[in-house]
Tab-separated table of C-alpha atoms and ligand atoms in Angstrom:
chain	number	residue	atom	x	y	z
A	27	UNK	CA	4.431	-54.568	59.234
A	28	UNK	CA	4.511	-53.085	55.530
A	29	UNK	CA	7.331	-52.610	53.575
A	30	UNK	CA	7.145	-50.902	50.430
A	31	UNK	CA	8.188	-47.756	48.115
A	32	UNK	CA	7.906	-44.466	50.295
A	33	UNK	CA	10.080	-41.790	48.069
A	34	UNK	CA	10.220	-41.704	44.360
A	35	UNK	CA	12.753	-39.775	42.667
A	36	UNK	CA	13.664	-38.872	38.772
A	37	UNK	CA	16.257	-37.787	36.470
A	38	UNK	CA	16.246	-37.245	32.751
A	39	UNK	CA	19.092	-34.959	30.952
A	40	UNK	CA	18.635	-32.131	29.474
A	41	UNK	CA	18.077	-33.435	26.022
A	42	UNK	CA	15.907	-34.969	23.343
A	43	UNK	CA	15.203	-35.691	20.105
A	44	UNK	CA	11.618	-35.719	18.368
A	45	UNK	CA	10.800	-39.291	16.975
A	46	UNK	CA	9.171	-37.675	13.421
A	47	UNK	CA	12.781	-36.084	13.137
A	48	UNK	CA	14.188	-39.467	13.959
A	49	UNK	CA	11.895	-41.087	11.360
A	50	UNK	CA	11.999	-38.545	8.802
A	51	UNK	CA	16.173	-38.805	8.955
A	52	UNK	CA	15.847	-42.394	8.630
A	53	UNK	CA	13.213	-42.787	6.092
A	54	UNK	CA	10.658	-44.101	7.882
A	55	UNK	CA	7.017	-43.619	8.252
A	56	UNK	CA	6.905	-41.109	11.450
A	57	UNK	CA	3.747	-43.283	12.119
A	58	UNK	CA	6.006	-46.873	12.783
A	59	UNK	CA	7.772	-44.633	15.359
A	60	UNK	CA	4.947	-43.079	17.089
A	61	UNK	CA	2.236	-45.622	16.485
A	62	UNK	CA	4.047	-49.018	15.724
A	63	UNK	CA	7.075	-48.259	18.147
A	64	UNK	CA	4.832	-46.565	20.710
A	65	UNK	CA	7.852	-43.415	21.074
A	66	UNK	CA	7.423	-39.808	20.656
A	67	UNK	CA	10.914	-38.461	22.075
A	68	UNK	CA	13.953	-39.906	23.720
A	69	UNK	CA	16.128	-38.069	26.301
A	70	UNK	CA	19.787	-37.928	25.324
A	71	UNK	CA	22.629	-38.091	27.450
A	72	UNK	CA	25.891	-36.395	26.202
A	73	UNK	CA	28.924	-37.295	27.752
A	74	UNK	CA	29.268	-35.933	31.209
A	75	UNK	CA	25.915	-37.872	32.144
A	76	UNK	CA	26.209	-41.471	32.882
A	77	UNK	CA	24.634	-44.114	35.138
A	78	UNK	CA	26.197	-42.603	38.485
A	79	UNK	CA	25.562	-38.783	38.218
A	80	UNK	CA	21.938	-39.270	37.020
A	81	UNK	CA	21.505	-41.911	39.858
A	82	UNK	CA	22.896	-39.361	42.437
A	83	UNK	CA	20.386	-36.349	40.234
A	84	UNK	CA	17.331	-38.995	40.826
A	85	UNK	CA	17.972	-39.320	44.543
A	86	UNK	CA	18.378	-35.297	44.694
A	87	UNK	CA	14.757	-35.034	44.355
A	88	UNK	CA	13.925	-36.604	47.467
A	89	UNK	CA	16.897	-36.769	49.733
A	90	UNK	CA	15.830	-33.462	52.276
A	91	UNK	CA	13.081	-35.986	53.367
A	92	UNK	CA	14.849	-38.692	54.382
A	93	UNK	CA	16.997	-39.184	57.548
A	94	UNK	CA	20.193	-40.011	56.381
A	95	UNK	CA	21.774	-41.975	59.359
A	96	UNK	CA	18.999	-44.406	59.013
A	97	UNK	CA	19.835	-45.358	55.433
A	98	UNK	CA	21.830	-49.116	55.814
A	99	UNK	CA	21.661	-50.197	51.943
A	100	UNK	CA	22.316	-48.603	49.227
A	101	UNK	CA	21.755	-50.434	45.798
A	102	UNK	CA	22.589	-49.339	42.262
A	103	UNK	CA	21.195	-51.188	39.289
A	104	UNK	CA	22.367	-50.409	35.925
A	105	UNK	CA	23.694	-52.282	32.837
A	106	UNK	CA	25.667	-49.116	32.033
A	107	UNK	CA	27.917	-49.478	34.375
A	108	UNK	CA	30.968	-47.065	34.363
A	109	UNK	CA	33.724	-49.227	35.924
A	110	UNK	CA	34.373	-53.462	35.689
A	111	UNK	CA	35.153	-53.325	39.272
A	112	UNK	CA	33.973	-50.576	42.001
A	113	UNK	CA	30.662	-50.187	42.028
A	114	UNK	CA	28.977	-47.177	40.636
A	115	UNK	CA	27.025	-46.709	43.756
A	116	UNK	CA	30.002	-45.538	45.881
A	117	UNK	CA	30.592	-42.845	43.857
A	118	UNK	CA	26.762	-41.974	44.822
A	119	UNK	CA	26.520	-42.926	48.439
A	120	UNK	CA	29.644	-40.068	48.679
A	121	UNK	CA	27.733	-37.539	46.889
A	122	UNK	CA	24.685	-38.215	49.364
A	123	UNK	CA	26.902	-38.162	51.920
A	124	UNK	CA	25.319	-41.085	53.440
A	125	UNK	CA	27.160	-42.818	56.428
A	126	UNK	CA	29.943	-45.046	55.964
A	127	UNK	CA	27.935	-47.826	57.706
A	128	UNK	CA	26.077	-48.119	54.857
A	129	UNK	CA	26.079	-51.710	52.727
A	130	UNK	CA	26.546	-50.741	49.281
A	131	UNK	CA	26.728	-52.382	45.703
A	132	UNK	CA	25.985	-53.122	42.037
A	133	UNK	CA	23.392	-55.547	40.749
A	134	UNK	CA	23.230	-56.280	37.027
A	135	UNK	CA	20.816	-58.862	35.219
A	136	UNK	CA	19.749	-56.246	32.336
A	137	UNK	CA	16.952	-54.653	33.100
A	138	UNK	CA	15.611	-56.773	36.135
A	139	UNK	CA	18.488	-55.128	38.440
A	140	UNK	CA	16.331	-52.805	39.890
A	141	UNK	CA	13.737	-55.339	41.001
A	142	UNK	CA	16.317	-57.847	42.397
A	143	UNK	CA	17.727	-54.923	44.228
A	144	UNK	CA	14.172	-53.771	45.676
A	145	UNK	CA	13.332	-57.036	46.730
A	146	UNK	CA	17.009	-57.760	48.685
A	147	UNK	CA	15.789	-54.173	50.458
A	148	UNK	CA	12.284	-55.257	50.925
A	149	UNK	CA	13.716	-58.074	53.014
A	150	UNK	CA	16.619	-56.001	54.569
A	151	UNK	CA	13.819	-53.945	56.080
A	152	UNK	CA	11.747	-56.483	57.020
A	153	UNK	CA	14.566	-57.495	59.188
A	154	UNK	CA	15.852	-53.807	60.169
A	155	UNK	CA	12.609	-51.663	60.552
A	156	UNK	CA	14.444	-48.742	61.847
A	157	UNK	CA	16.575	-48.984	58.980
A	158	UNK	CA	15.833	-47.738	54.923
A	159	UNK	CA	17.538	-48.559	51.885
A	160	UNK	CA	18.293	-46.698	48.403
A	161	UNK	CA	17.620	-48.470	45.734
A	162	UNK	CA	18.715	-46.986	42.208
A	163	UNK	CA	17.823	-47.687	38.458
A	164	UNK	CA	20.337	-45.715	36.053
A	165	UNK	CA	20.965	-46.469	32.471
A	166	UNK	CA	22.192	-44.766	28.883
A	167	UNK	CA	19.953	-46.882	25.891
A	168	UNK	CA	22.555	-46.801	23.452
A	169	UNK	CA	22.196	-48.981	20.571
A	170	UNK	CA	24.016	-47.107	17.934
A	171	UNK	CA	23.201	-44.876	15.137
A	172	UNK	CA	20.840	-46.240	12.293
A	173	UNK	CA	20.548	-49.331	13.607
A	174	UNK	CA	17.531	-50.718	14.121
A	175	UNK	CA	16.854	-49.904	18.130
A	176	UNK	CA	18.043	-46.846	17.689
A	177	UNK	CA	14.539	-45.396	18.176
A	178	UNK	CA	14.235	-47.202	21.099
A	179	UNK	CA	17.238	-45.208	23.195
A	180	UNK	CA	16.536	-43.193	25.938
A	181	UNK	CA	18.553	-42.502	29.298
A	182	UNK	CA	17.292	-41.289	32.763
A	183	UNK	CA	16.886	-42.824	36.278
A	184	UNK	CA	14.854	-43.567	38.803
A	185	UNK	CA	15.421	-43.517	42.492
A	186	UNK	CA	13.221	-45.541	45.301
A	187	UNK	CA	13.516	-45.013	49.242
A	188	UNK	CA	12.259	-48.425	50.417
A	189	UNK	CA	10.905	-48.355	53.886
A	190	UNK	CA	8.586	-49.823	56.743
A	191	UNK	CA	5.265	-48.595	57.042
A	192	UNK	CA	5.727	-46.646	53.342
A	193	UNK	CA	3.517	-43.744	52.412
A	194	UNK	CA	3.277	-44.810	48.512
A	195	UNK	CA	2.652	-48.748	47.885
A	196	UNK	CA	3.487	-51.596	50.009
A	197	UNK	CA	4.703	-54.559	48.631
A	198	UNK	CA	2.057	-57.603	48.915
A	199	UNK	CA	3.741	-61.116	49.731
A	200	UNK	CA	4.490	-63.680	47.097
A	201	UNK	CA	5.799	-63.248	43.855
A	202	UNK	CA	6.324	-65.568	40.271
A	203	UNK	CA	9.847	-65.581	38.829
A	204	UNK	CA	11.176	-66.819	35.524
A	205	UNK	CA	14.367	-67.206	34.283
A	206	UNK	CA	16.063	-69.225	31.038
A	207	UNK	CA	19.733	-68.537	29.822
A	208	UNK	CA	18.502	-67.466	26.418
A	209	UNK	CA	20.264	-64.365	23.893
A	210	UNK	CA	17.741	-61.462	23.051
A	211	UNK	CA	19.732	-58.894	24.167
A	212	UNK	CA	23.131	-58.430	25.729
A	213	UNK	CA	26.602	-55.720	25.501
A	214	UNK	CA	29.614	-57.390	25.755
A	215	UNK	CA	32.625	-56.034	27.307
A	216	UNK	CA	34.178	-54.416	24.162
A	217	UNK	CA	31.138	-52.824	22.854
A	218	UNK	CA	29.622	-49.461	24.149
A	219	UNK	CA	26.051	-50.322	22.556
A	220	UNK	CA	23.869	-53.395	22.844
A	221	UNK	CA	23.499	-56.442	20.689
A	222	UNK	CA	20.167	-57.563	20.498
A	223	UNK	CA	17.389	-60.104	18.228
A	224	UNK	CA	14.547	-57.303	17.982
A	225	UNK	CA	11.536	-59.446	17.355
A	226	UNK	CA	12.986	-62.476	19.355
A	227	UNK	CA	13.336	-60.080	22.297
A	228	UNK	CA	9.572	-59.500	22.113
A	229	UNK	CA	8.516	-62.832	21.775
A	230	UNK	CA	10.424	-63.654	24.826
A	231	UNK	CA	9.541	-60.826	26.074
A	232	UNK	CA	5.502	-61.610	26.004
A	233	UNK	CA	6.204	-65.241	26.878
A	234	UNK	CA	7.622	-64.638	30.306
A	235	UNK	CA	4.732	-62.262	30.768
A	236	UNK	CA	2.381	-64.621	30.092
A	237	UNK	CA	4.517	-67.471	32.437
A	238	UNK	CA	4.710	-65.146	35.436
A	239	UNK	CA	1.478	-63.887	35.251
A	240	UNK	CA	-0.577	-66.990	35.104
A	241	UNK	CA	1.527	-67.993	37.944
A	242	UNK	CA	1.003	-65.123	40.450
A	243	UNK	CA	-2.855	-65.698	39.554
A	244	UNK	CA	-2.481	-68.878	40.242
A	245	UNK	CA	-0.126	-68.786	43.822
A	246	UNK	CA	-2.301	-65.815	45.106
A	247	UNK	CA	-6.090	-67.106	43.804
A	248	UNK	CA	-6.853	-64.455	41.735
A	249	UNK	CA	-8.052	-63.096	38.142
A	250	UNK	CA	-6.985	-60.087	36.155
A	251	UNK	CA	-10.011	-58.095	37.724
A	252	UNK	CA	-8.295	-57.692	41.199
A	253	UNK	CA	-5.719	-55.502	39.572
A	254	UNK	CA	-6.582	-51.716	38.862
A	255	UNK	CA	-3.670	-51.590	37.098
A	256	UNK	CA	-0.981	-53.309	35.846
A	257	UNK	CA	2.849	-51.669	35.181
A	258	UNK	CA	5.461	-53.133	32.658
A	259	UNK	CA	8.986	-52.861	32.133
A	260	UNK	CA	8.969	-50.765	29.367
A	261	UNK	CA	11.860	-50.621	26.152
A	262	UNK	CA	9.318	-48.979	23.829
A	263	UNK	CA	5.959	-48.702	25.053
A	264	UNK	CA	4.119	-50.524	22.611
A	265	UNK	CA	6.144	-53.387	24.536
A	266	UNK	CA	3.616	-53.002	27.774
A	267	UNK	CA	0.682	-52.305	25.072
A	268	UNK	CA	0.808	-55.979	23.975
A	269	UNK	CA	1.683	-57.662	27.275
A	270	UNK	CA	-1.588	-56.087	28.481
A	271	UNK	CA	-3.650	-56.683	25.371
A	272	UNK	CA	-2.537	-60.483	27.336
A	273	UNK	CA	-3.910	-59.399	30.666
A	274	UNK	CA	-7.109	-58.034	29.139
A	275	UNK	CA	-7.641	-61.099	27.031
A	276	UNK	CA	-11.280	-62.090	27.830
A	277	UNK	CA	-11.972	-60.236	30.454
A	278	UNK	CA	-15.370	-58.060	31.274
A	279	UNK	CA	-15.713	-54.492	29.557
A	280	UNK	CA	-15.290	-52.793	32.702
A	281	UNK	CA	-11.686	-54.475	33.433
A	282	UNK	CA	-11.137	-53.939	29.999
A	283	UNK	CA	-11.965	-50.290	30.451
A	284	UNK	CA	-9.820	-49.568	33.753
A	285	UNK	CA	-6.999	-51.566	32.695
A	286	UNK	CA	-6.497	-49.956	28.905
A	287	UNK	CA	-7.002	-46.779	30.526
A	288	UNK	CA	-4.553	-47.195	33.611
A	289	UNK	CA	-1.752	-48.398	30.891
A	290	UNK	CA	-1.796	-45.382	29.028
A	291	UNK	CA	-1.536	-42.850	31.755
A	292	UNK	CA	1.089	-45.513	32.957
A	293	UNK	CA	3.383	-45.092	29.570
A	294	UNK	CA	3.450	-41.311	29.259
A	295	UNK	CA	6.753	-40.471	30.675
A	296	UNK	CA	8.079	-43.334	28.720
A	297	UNK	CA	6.683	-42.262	25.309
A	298	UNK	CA	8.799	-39.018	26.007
A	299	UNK	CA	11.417	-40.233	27.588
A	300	UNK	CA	12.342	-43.468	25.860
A	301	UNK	CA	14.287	-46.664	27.031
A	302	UNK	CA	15.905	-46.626	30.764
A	303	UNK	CA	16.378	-50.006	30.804
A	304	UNK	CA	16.430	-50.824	34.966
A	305	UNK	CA	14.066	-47.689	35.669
A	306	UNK	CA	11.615	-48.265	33.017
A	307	UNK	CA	9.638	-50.073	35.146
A	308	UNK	CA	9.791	-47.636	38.125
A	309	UNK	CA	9.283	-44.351	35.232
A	310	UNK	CA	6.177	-46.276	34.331
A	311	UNK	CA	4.868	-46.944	37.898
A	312	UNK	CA	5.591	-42.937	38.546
A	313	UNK	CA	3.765	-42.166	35.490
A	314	UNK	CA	0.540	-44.037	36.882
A	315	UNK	CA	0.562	-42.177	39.608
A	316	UNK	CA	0.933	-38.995	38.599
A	317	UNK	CA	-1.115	-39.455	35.568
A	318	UNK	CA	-3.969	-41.779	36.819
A	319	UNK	CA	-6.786	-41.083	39.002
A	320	UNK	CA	-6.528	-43.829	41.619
A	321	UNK	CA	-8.090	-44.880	44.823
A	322	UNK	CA	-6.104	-45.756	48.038
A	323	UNK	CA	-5.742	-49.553	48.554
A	324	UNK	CA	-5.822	-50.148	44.730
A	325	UNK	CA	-3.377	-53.135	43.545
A	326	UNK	CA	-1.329	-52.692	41.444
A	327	UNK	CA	0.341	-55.388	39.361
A	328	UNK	CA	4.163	-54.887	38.007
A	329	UNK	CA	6.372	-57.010	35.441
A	330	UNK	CA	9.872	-56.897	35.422
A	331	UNK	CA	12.000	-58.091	32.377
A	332	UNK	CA	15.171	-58.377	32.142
A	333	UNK	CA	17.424	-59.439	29.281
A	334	UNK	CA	19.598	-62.893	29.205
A	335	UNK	CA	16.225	-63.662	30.789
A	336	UNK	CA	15.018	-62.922	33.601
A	337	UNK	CA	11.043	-61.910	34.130
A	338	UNK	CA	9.149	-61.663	38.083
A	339	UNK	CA	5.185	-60.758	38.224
A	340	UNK	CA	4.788	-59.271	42.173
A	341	UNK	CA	2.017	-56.539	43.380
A	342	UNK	CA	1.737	-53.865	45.699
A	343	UNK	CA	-1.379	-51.895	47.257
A	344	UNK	CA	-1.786	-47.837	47.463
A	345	UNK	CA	-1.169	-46.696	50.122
A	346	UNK	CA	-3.915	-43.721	51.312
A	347	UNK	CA	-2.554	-40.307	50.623
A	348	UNK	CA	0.325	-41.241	48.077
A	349	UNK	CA	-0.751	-38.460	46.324
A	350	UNK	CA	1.056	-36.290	48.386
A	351	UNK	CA	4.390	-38.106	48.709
A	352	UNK	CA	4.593	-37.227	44.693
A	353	UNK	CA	6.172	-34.468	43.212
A	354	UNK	CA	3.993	-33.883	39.417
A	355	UNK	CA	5.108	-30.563	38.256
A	356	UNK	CA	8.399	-31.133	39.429
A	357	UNK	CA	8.295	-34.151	37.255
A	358	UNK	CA	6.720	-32.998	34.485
A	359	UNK	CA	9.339	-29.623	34.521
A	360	UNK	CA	12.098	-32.268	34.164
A	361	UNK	CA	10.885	-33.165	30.973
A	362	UNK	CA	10.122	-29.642	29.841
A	363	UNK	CA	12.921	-28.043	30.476
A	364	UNK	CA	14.886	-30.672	27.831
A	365	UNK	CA	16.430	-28.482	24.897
A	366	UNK	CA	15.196	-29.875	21.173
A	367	UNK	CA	18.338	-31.602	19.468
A	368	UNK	CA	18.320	-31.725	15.582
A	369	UNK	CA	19.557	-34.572	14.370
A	370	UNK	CA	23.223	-33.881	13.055
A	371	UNK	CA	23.477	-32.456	16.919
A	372	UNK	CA	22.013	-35.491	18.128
A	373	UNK	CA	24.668	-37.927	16.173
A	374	UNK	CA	27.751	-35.177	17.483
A	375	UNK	CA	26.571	-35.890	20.975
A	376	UNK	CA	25.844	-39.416	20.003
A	377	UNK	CA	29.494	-40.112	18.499
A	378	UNK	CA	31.256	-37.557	21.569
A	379	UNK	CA	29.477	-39.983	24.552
A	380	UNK	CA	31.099	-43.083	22.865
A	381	UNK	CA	34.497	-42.442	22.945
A	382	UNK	CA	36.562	-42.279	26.273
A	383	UNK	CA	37.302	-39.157	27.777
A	384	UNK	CA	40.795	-37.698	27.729
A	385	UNK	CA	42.610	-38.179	31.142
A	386	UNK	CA	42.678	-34.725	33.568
A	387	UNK	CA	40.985	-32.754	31.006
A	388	UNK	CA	37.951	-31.539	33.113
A	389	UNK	CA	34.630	-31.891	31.205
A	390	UNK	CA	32.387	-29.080	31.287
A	391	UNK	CA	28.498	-29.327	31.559
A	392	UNK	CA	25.298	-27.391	30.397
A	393	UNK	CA	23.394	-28.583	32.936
A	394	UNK	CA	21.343	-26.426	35.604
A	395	UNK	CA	22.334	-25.530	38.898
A	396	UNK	CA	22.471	-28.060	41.491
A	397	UNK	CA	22.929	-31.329	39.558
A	398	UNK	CA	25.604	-33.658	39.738
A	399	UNK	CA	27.843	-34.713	36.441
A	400	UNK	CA	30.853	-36.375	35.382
A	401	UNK	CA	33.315	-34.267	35.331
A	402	UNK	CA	36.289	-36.470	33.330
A	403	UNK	CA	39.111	-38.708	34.542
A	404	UNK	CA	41.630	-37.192	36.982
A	405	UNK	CA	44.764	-39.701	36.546
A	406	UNK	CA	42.258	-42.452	35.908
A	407	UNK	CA	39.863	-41.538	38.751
A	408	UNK	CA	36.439	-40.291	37.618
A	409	UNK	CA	35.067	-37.278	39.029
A	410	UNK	CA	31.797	-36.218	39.852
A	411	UNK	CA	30.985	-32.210	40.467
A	412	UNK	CA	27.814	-30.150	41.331
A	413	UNK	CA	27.240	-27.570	39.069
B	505	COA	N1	2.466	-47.055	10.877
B	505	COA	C1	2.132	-47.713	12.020
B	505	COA	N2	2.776	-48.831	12.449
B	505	COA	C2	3.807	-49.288	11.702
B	505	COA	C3	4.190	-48.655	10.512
B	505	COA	C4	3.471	-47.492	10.104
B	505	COA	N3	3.797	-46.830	8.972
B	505	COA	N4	5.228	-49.333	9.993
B	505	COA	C5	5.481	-50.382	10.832
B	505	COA	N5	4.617	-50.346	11.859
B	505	COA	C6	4.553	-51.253	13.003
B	505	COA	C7	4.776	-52.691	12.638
B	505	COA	O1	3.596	-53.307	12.152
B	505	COA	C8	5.229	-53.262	13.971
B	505	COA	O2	4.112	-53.464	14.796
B	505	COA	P1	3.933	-54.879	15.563
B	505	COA	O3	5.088	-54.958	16.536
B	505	COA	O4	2.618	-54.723	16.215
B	505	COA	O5	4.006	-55.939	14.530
B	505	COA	C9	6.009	-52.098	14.592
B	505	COA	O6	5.624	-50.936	13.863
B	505	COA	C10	7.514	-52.259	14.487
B	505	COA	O7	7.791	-52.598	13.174
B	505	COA	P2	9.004	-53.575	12.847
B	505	COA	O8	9.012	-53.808	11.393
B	505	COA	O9	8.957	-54.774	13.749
B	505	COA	O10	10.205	-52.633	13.272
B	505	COA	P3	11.735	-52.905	13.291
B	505	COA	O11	12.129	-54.081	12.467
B	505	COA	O12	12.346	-51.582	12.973
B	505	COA	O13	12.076	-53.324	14.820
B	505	COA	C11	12.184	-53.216	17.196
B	505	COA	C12	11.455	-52.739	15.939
B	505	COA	C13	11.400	-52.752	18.418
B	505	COA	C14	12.244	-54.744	17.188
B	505	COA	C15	13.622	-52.609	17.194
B	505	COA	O14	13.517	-51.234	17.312
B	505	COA	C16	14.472	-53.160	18.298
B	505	COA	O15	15.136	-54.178	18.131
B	505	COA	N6	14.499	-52.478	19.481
B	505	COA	C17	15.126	-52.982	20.643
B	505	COA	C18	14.277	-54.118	21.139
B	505	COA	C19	14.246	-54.161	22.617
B	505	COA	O16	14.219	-53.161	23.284
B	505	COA	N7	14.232	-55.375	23.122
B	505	COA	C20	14.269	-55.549	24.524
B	505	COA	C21	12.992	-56.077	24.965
B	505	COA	S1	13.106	-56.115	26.692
């Protein structure tokens, strides 16, 4: 039996900012931001989008498909969590209305969560075939005004139904994991943006990469050429660019050739979108999808990093008509319908998202029919309406 990815869902909100704006406010060279960085826009989340209602939006996208009773795990990974305590994903399983048998909860290791979680589902399945699972990336990139990540923010989600016999990729046996208790990047409890050591964070970055790739090659008995593509966890695309300048390191023209190719078309909803931390990976695999021209039965390699660190190579195979379990224009309307932010309206929405809301006043959104935001605190409580 296969396990594997059989729905993929996104969310981005309704706003961005252009990165020659970005770099023309800060005094850079609109070229480090494109070119160097790797970023064209970010998505911007004001304050009545957060990790939960942008998990439940991602999930929206898919959810008439699936059968709803057969759902047994639900998983939510996010280092933007909105609460020390309940888990974020509750808030989502009752907007889905999925059952109350349902096994449901929070996994945080920085941007790795959403792997961890889709592996614990892979397995659940394996063991429950009738059964699927939800499994949910969700994160706000916030690392402050003018600082120096700043042009690597971003904020979206990405939602995968994780099934037997899947109609998108199935998850090959074996994997390589990494970890070290190291401190590139990290948000401690009192601080609403992240801490992090930039260039340190790519060096480590590129050296799990390098670890966990040379051993999946080496566990599975094979070279870069078996893989027609190869996905990264993505904080600013130039990220990916260098791990598979790595991959491609002395290998023929043609893998070269397929490889480069397959990593653009695979960073093109990130370059526009910006950082989701957990769903950057997933964002990335979506945008080879759509993006790419590939065959059935093609592997496909992905690397998950995670902050604090934590890095895992693992594959998966096409699955024949996958083409049709994806939703392009759909997608590709999410990002088009985001309104242009200058940048004083960017730092008001910026400086608004930071600070908690006031108790039982009732937020208001601009979003579009049909999706889900936070609505405020009701004596504590947050609330989540449809619009
Ligand atoms: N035209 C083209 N490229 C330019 C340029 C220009 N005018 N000016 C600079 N660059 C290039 C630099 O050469 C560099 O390329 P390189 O990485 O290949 O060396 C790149 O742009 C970035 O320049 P740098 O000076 O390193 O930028 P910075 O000090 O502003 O820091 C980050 C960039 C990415 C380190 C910073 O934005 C950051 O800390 N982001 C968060 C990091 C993160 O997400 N870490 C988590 C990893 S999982």
């Amino acid at each position: 039996m296969q396990v594997g990815i059989d729905e993929i869902g996104f969310y981005t909100p309704n706003k961005y900012v252009d990165m020659v704006d970005l770099a023309n406010a800060r005094n850079e060279d609109p070229n480090k931001y494109l070119e160097g960085i790797g970023q064209s826009q970010m998505s911007v989340a004001d304050q009545t989008q957060d990790a939960v209602s942008m998990g439940i939006n991602a999930t929206l996208g898919y959810l008439d498909h699936v059968d709803l009773n057969q759902v047994g795990l639900l998983i939510l990974g996010t280092e933007s969590g909105v609460d020390q305590s309940k888990s974020g994903s509750l808030f989502i399983k009752s907007a889905l209305k999925l059952p109350a048998a349902v096994r449901t909860f929070e996994i945080k290791e920085a941007c790795f969560g959403v792997t961890a979680g889709l592996m614990l589902a892979r397995d659940y399945v394996r063991l429950h075939p009738h059964h699927s699972a939800i499994v949910i990336g969700s994160d706000i990139a916030r690392y402050g005004l003018n600082s120096g990540g700043e042009v690597t923010q971003g904020a979206g989600s990405i939602s995968l139904l994780i099934k037997a016999e899947p109609r998108i990729l199935a998850i090959n046996n074996g994997h390589s994991a990494y970890s070290a208790d190291i401190n590139d990047f990290w948000r401690p409890n009192n601080s609403a943006t992240a801490l992090v050591d930039g260039k340190y964070s790519k060096a480590v970055y590129l050296d799990f990469f390098e670890r966990t790739f040379a051993d999946y090659q080496r566990i599975k008995k094979w070279s870069p050429a078996q893989f027609e593509a190869i996905v990264y966890h993505l904080p600013f695309t130039k990220m990916g660019f260098k791990a598979n300048n790595l991959a491609m390191a002395g290998q023929p023209a043609e893998v070269e050739h397929h490889l480069a190719n397959n990593f653009t078309a695979s960073a093109w909803f990130n370059r526009q979108v910006g950082n989701i931390y957990t769903a950057s990976l997933y964002l990335s695999l979506l945008s080879l999808l759509e993006k790419a021209d590939l065959a059935p039965g093609a592997t496909i390699g992905l690397f998950s990093y995670g902050s604090g660190a934590m890095g895992e190579f693992y594959s998966g195979q096409l699955v024949s008509g996958y083409q049709q379990k994806l939703r392009p224009i759909a997608d590709e309307q999410m990002l088009m319908r985001r309104q242009k932010l200058s940048i004083p309206q960017y730092e008001t929405i910026f400086n608004e998202a930071l600070k908690q809301p006031i108790d039982n006043v009732e937020l208001a959104s601009d979003e579009a029919a049909g999706y889900w935001y936070f609505a405020g605190t009701k004596n504590e409580v947050r609330q989540y309406h449809q619009k």
